[in-house]
Amino acid sequence: YDVFVTESRANRIRVLRSQGTKADEKFIFAQDLSQPYGIAFHPSGWLYIGNTNEIVRLPYKTGATNAEGKPQLV
């Protein structure tokens, strides 16, 4: 399974992929954000990110480990 983590100080979102009890793989899904603090998945295929100063979205497909394209301002 995948766990998405906001790393506010690093201005990025990381994906931790696990097959058991610990993260076996780590990926940077999105970076160059503005102190992200929250994320939400929408069933229409978007990942919404709450930055300190705005809300943006990125396209997301199940199992993706990196964002496709640049964040879109909502």
Coordinates of C-alpha atoms in Angstrom, one line a residue:
Y1 CA 0.0 0.0 0.0
D2 CA 1.0 3.6 -0.4
V3 CA 1.0 6.4 2.2
F4 CA 1.2 10.0 1.1
V5 CA 3.0 12.4 3.5
T6 CA 3.3 16.2 3.4
E7 CA 6.7 17.4 4.2
S8 CA 6.0 21.1 4.9
R9 CA 9.5 22.2 5.6
A10 CA 10.8 20.5 2.5
N11 CA 7.9 21.9 0.3
R12 CA 7.1 18.5 -1.1
I13 CA 4.8 15.4 -0.9
R14 CA 6.4 12.0 -0.5
V15 CA 5.0 8.5 -1.2
L16 CA 6.0 5.7 1.1
R17 CA 5.3 2.3 -0.5
S18 CA 5.1 -0.7 1.8
Q19 CA 4.6 -4.5 1.3
G20 CA 4.5 -5.1 5.1
T21 CA 5.1 -3.1 8.2
K22 CA 7.8 -0.6 7.0
A23 CA 8.3 1.7 4.0
D24 CA 10.1 -0.4 1.5
E25 CA 10.3 2.3 -1.1
K26 CA 10.2 6.1 -0.9
F27 CA 9.3 8.5 -3.8
I28 CA 9.0 12.3 -4.1
F29 CA 5.5 12.7 -5.7
A30 CA 5.6 16.5 -5.9
Q31 CA 8.0 19.2 -4.9
D32 CA 8.5 23.0 -5.1
L33 CA 5.2 23.5 -3.2
S34 CA 4.5 26.2 -0.6
Q35 CA 4.6 24.5 2.8
P36 CA 1.9 21.9 2.0
Y37 CA -0.1 20.8 5.0
G38 CA -2.9 18.7 3.7
I39 CA -3.9 16.4 0.8
A40 CA -7.2 15.0 -0.5
F41 CA -7.8 12.4 -3.3
H42 CA -10.8 13.1 -5.5
P43 CA -12.4 10.1 -7.3
S44 CA -12.3 12.0 -10.7
G45 CA -8.5 11.5 -10.7
W46 CA -7.1 14.6 -8.9
L47 CA -4.9 15.0 -5.9
Y48 CA -5.7 18.3 -4.1
I49 CA -3.0 19.9 -2.0
G50 CA -3.5 22.5 0.7
N51 CA -0.5 24.8 0.5
T52 CA 0.0 27.6 3.1
N53 CA -1.2 30.2 0.6
E54 CA -3.3 28.4 -1.9
I55 CA -5.0 25.1 -3.0
V56 CA -3.6 23.3 -6.0
R57 CA -4.4 20.0 -7.8
L58 CA -2.4 17.5 -9.7
P59 CA -3.7 14.6 -11.8
Y60 CA -3.4 11.3 -10.0
K61 CA -3.8 7.6 -11.1
T62 CA -3.7 4.8 -8.5
G63 CA -0.2 3.6 -8.0
A64 CA 1.5 6.7 -9.4
T65 CA 4.8 7.6 -7.6
N66 CA 5.4 11.0 -9.2
A67 CA 3.1 13.9 -10.4
E68 CA 2.5 14.4 -14.1
G69 CA 2.7 18.0 -14.9
K70 CA 2.7 21.2 -12.8
P71 CA 0.2 22.0 -10.0
Q72 CA -3.0 23.8 -11.2
L73 CA -4.3 26.6 -9.0
V74 CA -7.8 25.9 -7.8

